[in-house]
Amino acid sequence: MNTSKSRRRVAAAASMAMLATTALAGCGGDSGGGTPTLTWYINPDVGNSDASKGGQATLAANCTNASGGKYKIKVELLPNSASDQRTQLLRRLAAGDSSMDLMSTDPAFVTEFAAAGYLAPVPESMQKNFTEDRVQSSIDASMYKGKLTSVPFWANTQLLWYKKSVAQKAGLDMSKPVTWDQVIDAAKKTKTNVGVQGKLYEGYAVWINALVAGGGGKIVEDPSATYENIKLGLDSDAGKKAASIINKVATSGVGGPAIGSSDETASLTLFQSPSGGFLVNWPYSYGAIQKAAPKVAEDVAAAVYPRTDASHDAAPPFGGIQLAVGKNSKHTDLAYQAAECITNEKNTTAYMVASGNPSSRKASYDSADVKKAFPNGIAAQIRTSLDKAVPRPLSPYWGDISGALQQQFSPPSKVTPNTPAEAQKFILDVLKGKALL
């Protein structure tokens, strides 16, 4: 694949990273002799850098102890936003930072890193272990050009959360698939809100992609194509239906008072309020509600993501985290051994219970602890949704595509039937260097 265009796009990031070469070099590696230290760049979770909370820092400590002195793992915390996580990792990778031993990476960006040649090959001898007992959507997100380029860690998917009292009042039968139009109408009827992510960030691109995919369409027709030959499917019936739903949520008032600045946290807060009725968000939401508003949690249930239209199955967003190893790591073999420990059944199951982030391992969903953490059939709903989940396009240009998509669809209240066509043209112009983000 011709990656010259992709490499030119990260040149600025690489230059910025090179200005901080000294700082980067100090972030990882060994102090000379002794037990090798692996640096694991983690996304924020329930524990952040605190190893006592059950998050990734806990797994780092567990696997350090289990290694028998082969290696030590220290964690470095990445920013909150997936977009900011991508930027930091990309800068370090482009600068050849040798501390990139392990990276918790959004699936949408693993492909970009792999296409640019920034990742260490996954050992052939470990690939069976890294794919067995994994949900298929997580395996698919770890592949690039038919090769495994990262390790499935946790597999995320959005659910439709609802208050049972609100659905009952609206006369909405949640035992059957529901459409976005039905959910919006139910919220209007009960004068409640629908929590969504409409802020100018990656979460908004997740929503747009789910709507397009749920209408039987694709934002990118062939994710493996080079930028010269890439074909987009936004300017389509599915794209127009997606635009109409976004506009309806935003202009009908059900999206809340600040849909244009709503992210996962803001939409969850809206749902927990007295005006909350429905919410699309990740599984961690249930644990957060239990902790912040236990009385509200008693009224909360979950269903499969809403359908874009009644004639197509829903396409729940696929997210989660893959573990990637940088090609310039001084300890790639040890890094993959650590990844094997981090992603074993015991650790991924315990991590799901503690963090609320679903395991990529099928066996985890049979665990009594998981069923207790996600009661009332929610664990089963997560597992079902993962089988239906659709990732964002696994294109090496997704970073640019996503940024352009967000711009053209913002603010949500200004989205029109013409927005998909305008966005498609702008994305193509950006990819071909005719327009700037």
Short mmCIF file of C-alpha atoms in Angstrom, two decimals:
data_model
loop_
_atom_site.label_atom_id
_atom_site.label_comp_id
_atom_site.label_asym_id
_atom_site.label_seq_id
_atom_site.Cartn_x
_atom_site.Cartn_y
_atom_site.Cartn_z
CA MET A 1 0.00 0.00 0.00
CA ASN A 2 1.21 3.53 -0.78
CA THR A 3 1.45 5.14 2.65
CA SER A 4 3.28 8.30 1.61
CA LYS A 5 0.14 10.39 2.03
CA SER A 6 -0.50 8.92 5.47
CA ARG A 7 3.08 9.54 6.50
CA ARG A 8 2.93 13.15 5.32
CA ARG A 9 -0.11 13.64 7.53
CA VAL A 10 1.79 12.61 10.62
CA ALA A 11 4.87 14.65 9.74
CA ALA A 12 3.72 17.59 11.85
CA ALA A 13 3.03 15.32 14.79
CA ALA A 14 6.43 13.71 14.36
CA SER A 15 8.14 17.10 14.30
CA MET A 16 6.41 18.12 17.51
CA ALA A 17 7.43 14.84 19.10
CA MET A 18 11.05 15.29 18.07
CA LEU A 19 11.13 18.61 19.90
CA ALA A 20 10.46 16.63 23.05
CA THR A 21 12.90 13.78 22.38
CA THR A 22 14.50 14.04 25.80
CA ALA A 23 11.16 13.89 27.58
CA LEU A 24 10.02 10.93 25.51
CA ALA A 25 13.20 8.99 26.12
CA GLY A 26 12.69 9.43 29.86
CA CYS A 27 9.24 7.88 29.85
CA GLY A 28 10.22 4.24 29.58
CA GLY A 29 12.89 1.67 29.02
CA ASP A 30 15.44 0.36 31.50
CA SER A 31 17.84 2.11 33.76
CA GLY A 32 20.57 -0.30 32.67
CA GLY A 33 20.57 -3.93 33.78
CA GLY A 34 18.18 -5.66 36.13
CA THR A 35 14.60 -6.59 35.36
CA PRO A 36 13.32 -5.00 32.12
CA THR A 37 10.60 -2.41 32.64
CA LEU A 38 7.72 -2.35 30.16
CA THR A 39 5.77 0.88 29.79
CA TRP A 40 2.05 0.43 29.23
CA TYR A 41 0.15 3.48 27.99
CA ILE A 42 -3.36 3.06 29.36
CA ASN A 43 -6.60 4.89 28.70
CA PRO A 44 -8.35 6.25 31.81
CA ASP A 45 -10.51 3.71 33.62
CA VAL A 46 -11.87 2.91 37.06
CA GLY A 47 -8.41 2.91 38.64
CA ASN A 48 -6.33 5.11 36.35
CA SER A 49 -2.80 4.74 37.80
CA ASP A 50 -3.99 3.33 41.15
CA ALA A 51 -3.27 -0.40 41.31
CA SER A 52 -5.73 -0.93 44.17
CA LYS A 53 -8.88 -0.16 42.15
CA GLY A 54 -9.13 -3.13 39.76
CA GLY A 55 -8.28 -1.24 36.57
CA GLN A 56 -5.46 -1.65 34.09
CA ALA A 57 -2.93 -0.58 36.73
CA THR A 58 -4.08 -3.56 38.80
CA LEU A 59 -3.54 -5.90 35.84
CA ALA A 60 -0.08 -4.40 35.37
CA ALA A 61 0.77 -5.23 38.98
CA ASN A 62 -0.76 -8.71 38.73
CA CYS A 63 1.20 -9.57 35.60
CA THR A 64 4.41 -8.12 37.00
CA ASN A 65 4.06 -10.53 39.93
CA ALA A 66 3.08 -13.42 37.66
CA SER A 67 6.11 -12.91 35.38
CA GLY A 68 8.46 -14.42 37.93
CA GLY A 69 10.90 -11.57 37.51
CA LYS A 70 10.95 -11.58 33.70
CA TYR A 71 9.61 -8.04 33.50
CA LYS A 72 8.00 -5.19 35.39
CA ILE A 73 5.11 -3.16 33.98
CA LYS A 74 4.63 0.50 34.76
CA VAL A 75 1.64 2.44 33.48
CA GLU A 76 1.48 5.86 31.85
CA LEU A 77 -1.98 7.45 31.76
CA LEU A 78 -3.29 8.76 28.45
CA PRO A 79 -5.76 11.67 28.08
CA ASN A 80 -9.51 11.14 28.51
CA SER A 81 -10.54 11.74 24.90
CA ALA A 82 -9.96 8.99 22.32
CA SER A 83 -8.93 11.69 19.85
CA ASP A 84 -6.32 13.04 22.27
CA GLN A 85 -5.12 9.50 23.00
CA ARG A 86 -4.56 8.98 19.28
CA THR A 87 -2.61 12.22 18.99
CA GLN A 88 -0.26 11.40 21.86
CA LEU A 89 0.37 7.83 20.71
CA LEU A 90 0.86 8.92 17.11
CA ARG A 91 3.40 11.54 18.07
CA ARG A 92 5.40 9.07 20.09
CA LEU A 93 5.26 6.35 17.47
CA ALA A 94 6.25 8.76 14.69
CA ALA A 95 9.20 9.92 16.80
CA GLY A 96 10.44 6.34 17.21
CA ASP A 97 9.89 6.37 20.98
CA SER A 98 11.30 3.12 22.41
CA SER A 99 8.98 3.27 25.44
CA MET A 100 5.98 2.17 23.37
CA ASP A 101 6.02 -1.35 24.80
CA LEU A 102 2.27 -1.67 25.27
CA MET A 103 -0.53 0.65 24.21
CA SER A 104 -4.22 0.50 25.03
CA THR A 105 -5.54 1.65 21.67
CA ASP A 106 -8.96 2.43 20.27
CA PRO A 107 -9.71 -0.10 17.48
CA ALA A 108 -10.29 2.71 14.97
CA PHE A 109 -6.68 3.83 15.34
CA VAL A 110 -4.92 0.45 15.41
CA THR A 111 -5.40 0.19 11.64
CA GLU A 112 -3.87 3.62 11.13
CA PHE A 113 -0.81 2.70 13.21
CA ALA A 114 -0.46 -0.66 11.46
CA ALA A 115 -0.69 0.88 7.98
CA ALA A 116 2.04 3.37 8.87
CA GLY A 117 4.33 0.51 9.93
CA TYR A 118 4.46 1.56 13.58
CA LEU A 119 3.53 -1.77 15.21
CA ALA A 120 5.64 -4.82 16.00
CA PRO A 121 4.43 -8.04 14.32
CA VAL A 122 2.37 -10.35 16.50
CA PRO A 123 4.38 -13.60 16.96
CA GLU A 124 2.93 -16.46 14.92
CA SER A 125 3.20 -18.78 17.90
CA MET A 126 0.90 -16.58 19.98
CA GLN A 127 -1.81 -15.77 17.47
CA LYS A 128 -4.02 -18.76 18.30
CA ASN A 129 -3.97 -17.82 21.97
CA PHE A 130 -4.80 -14.20 21.16
CA THR A 131 -7.87 -15.12 19.09
CA GLU A 132 -9.39 -18.16 20.78
CA ASP A 133 -12.52 -17.57 22.87
CA ARG A 134 -12.69 -13.96 21.62
CA VAL A 135 -15.86 -12.36 20.27
CA GLN A 136 -15.56 -12.03 16.50
CA SER A 137 -16.00 -8.26 16.45
CA SER A 138 -12.91 -7.93 18.63
CA ILE A 139 -10.87 -10.20 16.38
CA ASP A 140 -11.97 -8.28 13.29
CA ALA A 141 -10.87 -5.02 14.90
CA SER A 142 -7.41 -6.48 15.49
CA MET A 143 -6.81 -7.36 11.83
CA TYR A 144 -5.21 -5.38 9.02
CA LYS A 145 -4.83 -6.83 5.51
CA GLY A 146 -5.59 -10.30 6.82
CA LYS A 147 -2.98 -10.20 9.59
CA LEU A 148 -3.35 -9.89 13.34
CA THR A 149 -1.76 -6.56 14.29
CA SER A 150 -2.93 -6.18 17.90
CA VAL A 151 -4.35 -8.20 20.78
CA PRO A 152 -8.08 -8.14 21.71
CA PHE A 153 -8.36 -6.86 25.28
CA TRP A 154 -11.83 -5.59 26.06
CA ALA A 155 -14.68 -5.37 23.60
CA ASN A 156 -17.12 -2.54 23.95
CA THR A 157 -20.56 -1.97 22.50
CA GLN A 158 -23.27 0.57 23.15
CA LEU A 159 -26.67 -0.41 24.51
CA LEU A 160 -29.97 1.43 24.65
CA TRP A 161 -30.48 2.23 28.33
CA TYR A 162 -33.97 3.20 29.42
CA LYS A 163 -36.00 3.85 32.51
CA LYS A 164 -38.65 1.18 32.76
CA SER A 165 -41.17 3.64 34.12
CA VAL A 166 -40.69 5.95 31.13
CA ALA A 167 -40.98 3.19 28.54
CA GLN A 168 -44.13 1.90 30.23
CA LYS A 169 -45.66 5.38 30.32
CA ALA A 170 -44.89 5.83 26.62
CA GLY A 171 -46.40 2.44 25.76
CA LEU A 172 -43.10 1.30 24.23
CA ASP A 173 -42.59 -2.48 24.20
CA MET A 174 -38.86 -2.86 24.93
CA SER A 175 -38.99 -6.63 24.52
CA LYS A 176 -39.02 -6.01 20.78
CA PRO A 177 -36.55 -4.11 18.57
CA VAL A 178 -37.23 -0.38 18.57
CA THR A 179 -36.28 2.31 16.07
CA TRP A 180 -34.77 5.72 16.69
CA ASP A 181 -38.03 7.32 15.62
CA GLN A 182 -39.92 5.29 18.22
CA VAL A 183 -37.46 6.25 20.95
CA ILE A 184 -37.60 9.95 20.02
CA ASP A 185 -41.40 9.90 19.90
CA ALA A 186 -41.54 8.11 23.28
CA ALA A 187 -39.29 10.77 24.80
CA LYS A 188 -41.45 13.55 23.37
CA LYS A 189 -44.61 11.89 24.65
CA THR A 190 -43.21 11.57 28.18
CA LYS A 191 -41.34 14.90 28.08
CA THR A 192 -38.04 13.19 28.78
CA ASN A 193 -34.62 13.22 27.11
CA VAL A 194 -32.55 10.90 24.93
CA GLY A 195 -28.89 10.98 25.92
CA VAL A 196 -26.55 10.96 22.89
CA GLN A 197 -22.99 12.05 22.10
CA GLY A 198 -23.10 15.10 19.83
CA LYS A 199 -19.92 16.93 20.84
CA LEU A 200 -17.20 17.61 18.27
CA TYR A 201 -15.09 14.54 19.14
CA GLU A 202 -14.69 10.86 18.30
CA GLY A 203 -17.84 9.87 20.18
CA TYR A 204 -19.94 11.83 17.70
CA ALA A 205 -18.34 9.94 14.81
CA VAL A 206 -19.29 6.72 16.62
CA TRP A 207 -22.94 7.80 16.65
CA ILE A 208 -22.94 8.86 12.99
CA ASN A 209 -21.33 5.59 11.90
CA ALA A 210 -23.84 3.51 13.88
CA LEU A 211 -26.74 5.36 12.28
CA VAL A 212 -25.36 4.92 8.76
CA ALA A 213 -24.52 1.24 9.33
CA GLY A 214 -27.95 0.70 10.89
CA GLY A 215 -29.51 1.97 7.68
CA GLY A 216 -27.62 -0.61 5.65
CA GLY A 217 -24.91 1.81 4.52
CA LYS A 218 -21.18 2.34 4.95
CA ILE A 219 -19.27 5.56 5.47
CA VAL A 220 -16.29 3.95 3.71
CA GLU A 221 -17.13 1.36 1.06
CA ASP A 222 -13.64 -0.20 0.96
CA PRO A 223 -11.60 0.57 4.10
CA SER A 224 -8.48 -1.07 2.66
CA ALA A 225 -8.37 1.25 -0.39
CA THR A 226 -5.68 3.88 -0.80
CA TYR A 227 -6.69 7.52 -0.54
CA GLU A 228 -6.60 7.87 -4.34
CA ASN A 229 -9.15 5.09 -4.80
CA ILE A 230 -11.24 5.32 -1.65
CA LYS A 231 -15.02 5.32 -2.13
CA LEU A 232 -17.42 6.73 0.41
CA GLY A 233 -21.06 5.85 1.01
CA LEU A 234 -22.28 8.83 3.01
CA ASP A 235 -24.18 10.36 0.10
CA SER A 236 -26.85 7.65 0.22
CA ASP A 237 -30.28 6.85 1.59
CA ALA A 238 -28.61 5.51 4.75
CA GLY A 239 -26.62 8.73 5.13
CA LYS A 240 -29.71 10.88 4.69
CA LYS A 241 -31.68 8.81 7.21
CA ALA A 242 -28.82 9.19 9.69
CA ALA A 243 -28.87 12.95 9.15
CA SER A 244 -32.62 13.11 9.70
CA ILE A 245 -32.35 11.26 13.03
CA ILE A 246 -29.58 13.55 14.27
CA ASN A 247 -31.59 16.61 13.27
CA LYS A 248 -34.74 15.23 14.90
CA VAL A 249 -32.97 14.51 18.20
CA ALA A 250 -31.36 17.94 18.20
CA THR A 251 -34.28 20.11 17.10
CA SER A 252 -37.11 18.33 18.90
CA GLY A 253 -35.53 19.11 22.25
CA VAL A 254 -35.20 15.48 23.37
CA GLY A 255 -31.41 15.65 23.07
CA GLY A 256 -31.24 17.94 26.06
CA PRO A 257 -30.22 21.57 26.41
CA ALA A 258 -26.62 21.10 25.22
CA ILE A 259 -26.50 18.28 22.70
CA GLY A 260 -23.65 19.98 20.82
CA SER A 261 -21.39 19.63 23.86
CA SER A 262 -22.65 16.26 25.05
CA ASP A 263 -20.16 13.43 25.49
CA GLU A 264 -20.48 10.08 27.29
CA THR A 265 -20.29 11.67 30.74
CA ALA A 266 -22.71 14.51 30.00
CA SER A 267 -25.27 12.20 28.37
CA LEU A 268 -25.05 9.80 31.32
CA THR A 269 -25.61 12.69 33.75
CA LEU A 270 -28.63 13.78 31.72
CA PHE A 271 -30.06 10.25 31.84
CA GLN A 272 -29.67 10.09 35.64
CA SER A 273 -31.60 13.34 36.06
CA PRO A 274 -35.39 13.39 36.54
CA SER A 275 -35.79 14.35 32.85
CA GLY A 276 -33.78 11.37 31.63
CA GLY A 277 -35.66 8.70 29.75
CA PHE A 278 -33.33 7.00 27.27
CA LEU A 279 -29.60 6.82 26.65
CA VAL A 280 -27.19 5.26 24.17
CA ASN A 281 -23.91 4.60 25.92
CA TRP A 282 -21.34 1.97 26.84
CA PRO A 283 -21.84 -0.76 29.49
CA TYR A 284 -19.84 1.06 32.15
CA SER A 285 -22.94 3.24 32.45
CA TYR A 286 -24.77 0.77 34.67
CA GLY A 287 -22.07 0.63 37.33
CA ALA A 288 -21.76 4.42 37.23
CA ILE A 289 -25.51 4.82 37.76
CA GLN A 290 -25.51 2.30 40.62
CA LYS A 291 -22.78 4.28 42.34
CA ALA A 292 -24.10 7.80 41.69
CA ALA A 293 -27.86 7.22 41.81
CA PRO A 294 -28.79 3.80 43.24
CA LYS A 295 -32.51 4.59 43.28
CA VAL A 296 -32.39 5.49 39.59
CA ALA A 297 -30.52 2.24 38.89
CA GLU A 298 -33.51 0.26 40.19
CA ASP A 299 -35.55 1.70 37.31
CA VAL A 300 -32.89 1.13 34.63
CA ALA A 301 -32.88 -1.64 32.04
CA ALA A 302 -31.04 -2.20 28.77
CA ALA A 303 -31.97 -3.22 25.24
CA VAL A 304 -30.16 -3.61 21.94
CA TYR A 305 -29.20 -0.36 20.20
CA PRO A 306 -32.08 1.32 18.30
CA ARG A 307 -32.61 0.55 14.63
CA THR A 308 -32.05 3.33 12.09
CA ASP A 309 -35.10 2.06 10.26
CA ALA A 310 -37.40 -0.89 10.81
CA SER A 311 -36.18 -2.77 7.72
CA HIS A 312 -32.58 -3.22 8.95
CA ASP A 313 -31.11 -4.78 12.05
CA ALA A 314 -29.45 -2.39 14.47
CA ALA A 315 -25.71 -1.85 14.10
CA PRO A 316 -24.50 -1.16 17.65
CA PRO A 317 -21.18 0.70 17.83
CA PHE A 318 -18.13 -1.45 18.46
CA GLY A 319 -15.43 0.02 20.61
CA GLY A 320 -13.19 -1.34 23.30
CA ILE A 321 -9.43 -1.50 23.49
CA GLN A 322 -6.78 -3.47 21.65
CA LEU A 323 -3.27 -3.96 23.02
CA ALA A 324 -0.63 -2.89 20.52
CA VAL A 325 3.16 -3.10 20.70
CA GLY A 326 5.36 -0.43 19.14
CA LYS A 327 7.92 -1.60 16.60
CA ASN A 328 10.68 0.40 18.34
CA SER A 329 10.11 -1.24 21.71
CA LYS A 330 13.31 -2.80 23.06
CA HIS A 331 11.31 -5.71 24.50
CA THR A 332 8.72 -6.78 21.94
CA ASP A 333 8.82 -10.45 22.98
CA LEU A 334 8.29 -9.58 26.63
CA ALA A 335 5.58 -7.09 25.69
CA TYR A 336 3.58 -9.79 23.93
CA GLN A 337 4.10 -12.12 26.90
CA ALA A 338 2.70 -9.38 29.10
CA ALA A 339 -0.23 -8.92 26.70
CA GLU A 340 -0.90 -12.66 27.01
CA CYS A 341 -1.12 -12.31 30.78
CA ILE A 342 -3.22 -9.13 30.70
CA THR A 343 -5.78 -10.67 28.36
CA ASN A 344 -6.13 -14.10 29.94
CA GLU A 345 -9.62 -15.15 31.01
CA LYS A 346 -9.09 -14.52 34.71
CA ASN A 347 -7.76 -10.99 34.23
CA THR A 348 -10.24 -9.87 31.59
CA THR A 349 -13.16 -11.20 33.63
CA ALA A 350 -11.95 -9.47 36.79
CA TYR A 351 -11.35 -6.27 34.81
CA MET A 352 -14.91 -6.38 33.45
CA VAL A 353 -16.35 -6.68 36.94
CA ALA A 354 -14.20 -3.89 38.39
CA SER A 355 -14.30 -1.42 35.50
CA GLY A 356 -17.58 -2.14 33.75
CA ASN A 357 -15.69 -2.55 30.47
CA PRO A 358 -16.77 -5.80 28.75
CA SER A 359 -14.33 -8.63 28.21
CA SER A 360 -13.41 -9.74 24.71
CA ARG A 361 -13.54 -13.34 25.97
CA LYS A 362 -16.79 -15.23 25.50
CA ALA A 363 -16.26 -17.29 28.65
CA SER A 364 -16.37 -14.17 30.81
CA TYR A 365 -20.11 -13.85 30.23
CA ASP A 366 -20.73 -17.17 31.97
CA SER A 367 -19.02 -15.91 35.11
CA ALA A 368 -21.22 -15.54 38.19
CA ASP A 369 -19.30 -12.37 39.08
CA VAL A 370 -20.07 -10.81 35.69
CA LYS A 371 -23.75 -11.71 35.96
CA LYS A 372 -23.82 -10.13 39.42
CA ALA A 373 -22.12 -6.96 38.16
CA PHE A 374 -24.54 -6.77 35.20
CA PRO A 375 -27.81 -8.20 36.57
CA ASN A 376 -31.29 -8.46 35.08
CA GLY A 377 -30.02 -9.85 31.80
CA ILE A 378 -27.70 -6.93 31.05
CA ALA A 379 -24.66 -9.21 30.71
CA ALA A 380 -26.54 -11.25 28.11
CA GLN A 381 -27.56 -8.07 26.29
CA ILE A 382 -23.91 -7.02 26.08
CA ARG A 383 -22.93 -10.40 24.68
CA THR A 384 -25.77 -10.28 22.11
CA SER A 385 -24.87 -6.75 21.12
CA LEU A 386 -21.21 -7.67 20.58
CA ASP A 387 -22.34 -10.22 17.99
CA LYS A 388 -24.22 -7.47 16.13
CA ALA A 389 -21.66 -4.71 16.69
CA VAL A 390 -20.18 -2.83 13.75
CA PRO A 391 -16.84 -0.99 14.07
CA ARG A 392 -16.01 2.36 12.60
CA PRO A 393 -14.33 1.90 9.21
CA LEU A 394 -10.99 0.15 9.75
CA SER A 395 -9.24 2.50 7.36
CA PRO A 396 -5.72 3.87 7.85
CA TYR A 397 -7.24 7.28 7.10
CA TRP A 398 -9.92 7.10 9.75
CA GLY A 399 -8.32 9.88 11.80
CA ASP A 400 -8.80 12.34 8.93
CA ILE A 401 -12.18 10.90 7.91
CA SER A 402 -13.50 11.17 11.44
CA GLY A 403 -12.28 14.72 11.91
CA ALA A 404 -13.86 15.86 8.65
CA LEU A 405 -17.09 13.99 9.43
CA GLN A 406 -17.43 15.62 12.84
CA GLN A 407 -16.87 19.08 11.41
CA GLN A 408 -19.48 18.73 8.69
CA PHE A 409 -22.10 17.25 11.02
CA SER A 410 -21.61 19.94 13.68
CA PRO A 411 -23.58 21.34 15.32
CA PRO A 412 -26.22 18.57 15.33
CA SER A 413 -29.05 21.09 15.12
CA LYS A 414 -27.75 22.33 11.73
CA VAL A 415 -27.60 18.89 10.10
CA THR A 416 -29.77 18.77 6.96
CA PRO A 417 -30.52 16.25 4.20
CA ASN A 418 -27.63 17.84 2.26
CA THR A 419 -25.09 17.27 5.03
CA PRO A 420 -24.07 13.73 3.99
CA ALA A 421 -23.26 14.83 0.43
CA GLU A 422 -21.39 17.90 1.65
CA ALA A 423 -19.48 15.81 4.19
CA GLN A 424 -18.56 13.21 1.58
CA LYS A 425 -17.10 15.85 -0.73
CA PHE A 426 -15.20 17.50 2.11
CA ILE A 427 -13.73 14.20 3.34
CA LEU A 428 -12.50 13.34 -0.16
CA ASP A 429 -11.00 16.83 -0.52
CA VAL A 430 -9.19 16.43 2.80
CA LEU A 431 -7.81 13.02 1.85
CA LYS A 432 -6.55 14.35 -1.47
CA GLY A 433 -4.98 17.45 0.05
CA LYS A 434 -7.50 19.89 -1.42
CA ALA A 435 -8.91 20.95 1.95
CA LEU A 436 -7.61 21.25 5.50
CA LEU A 437 -9.21 20.12 8.73
#
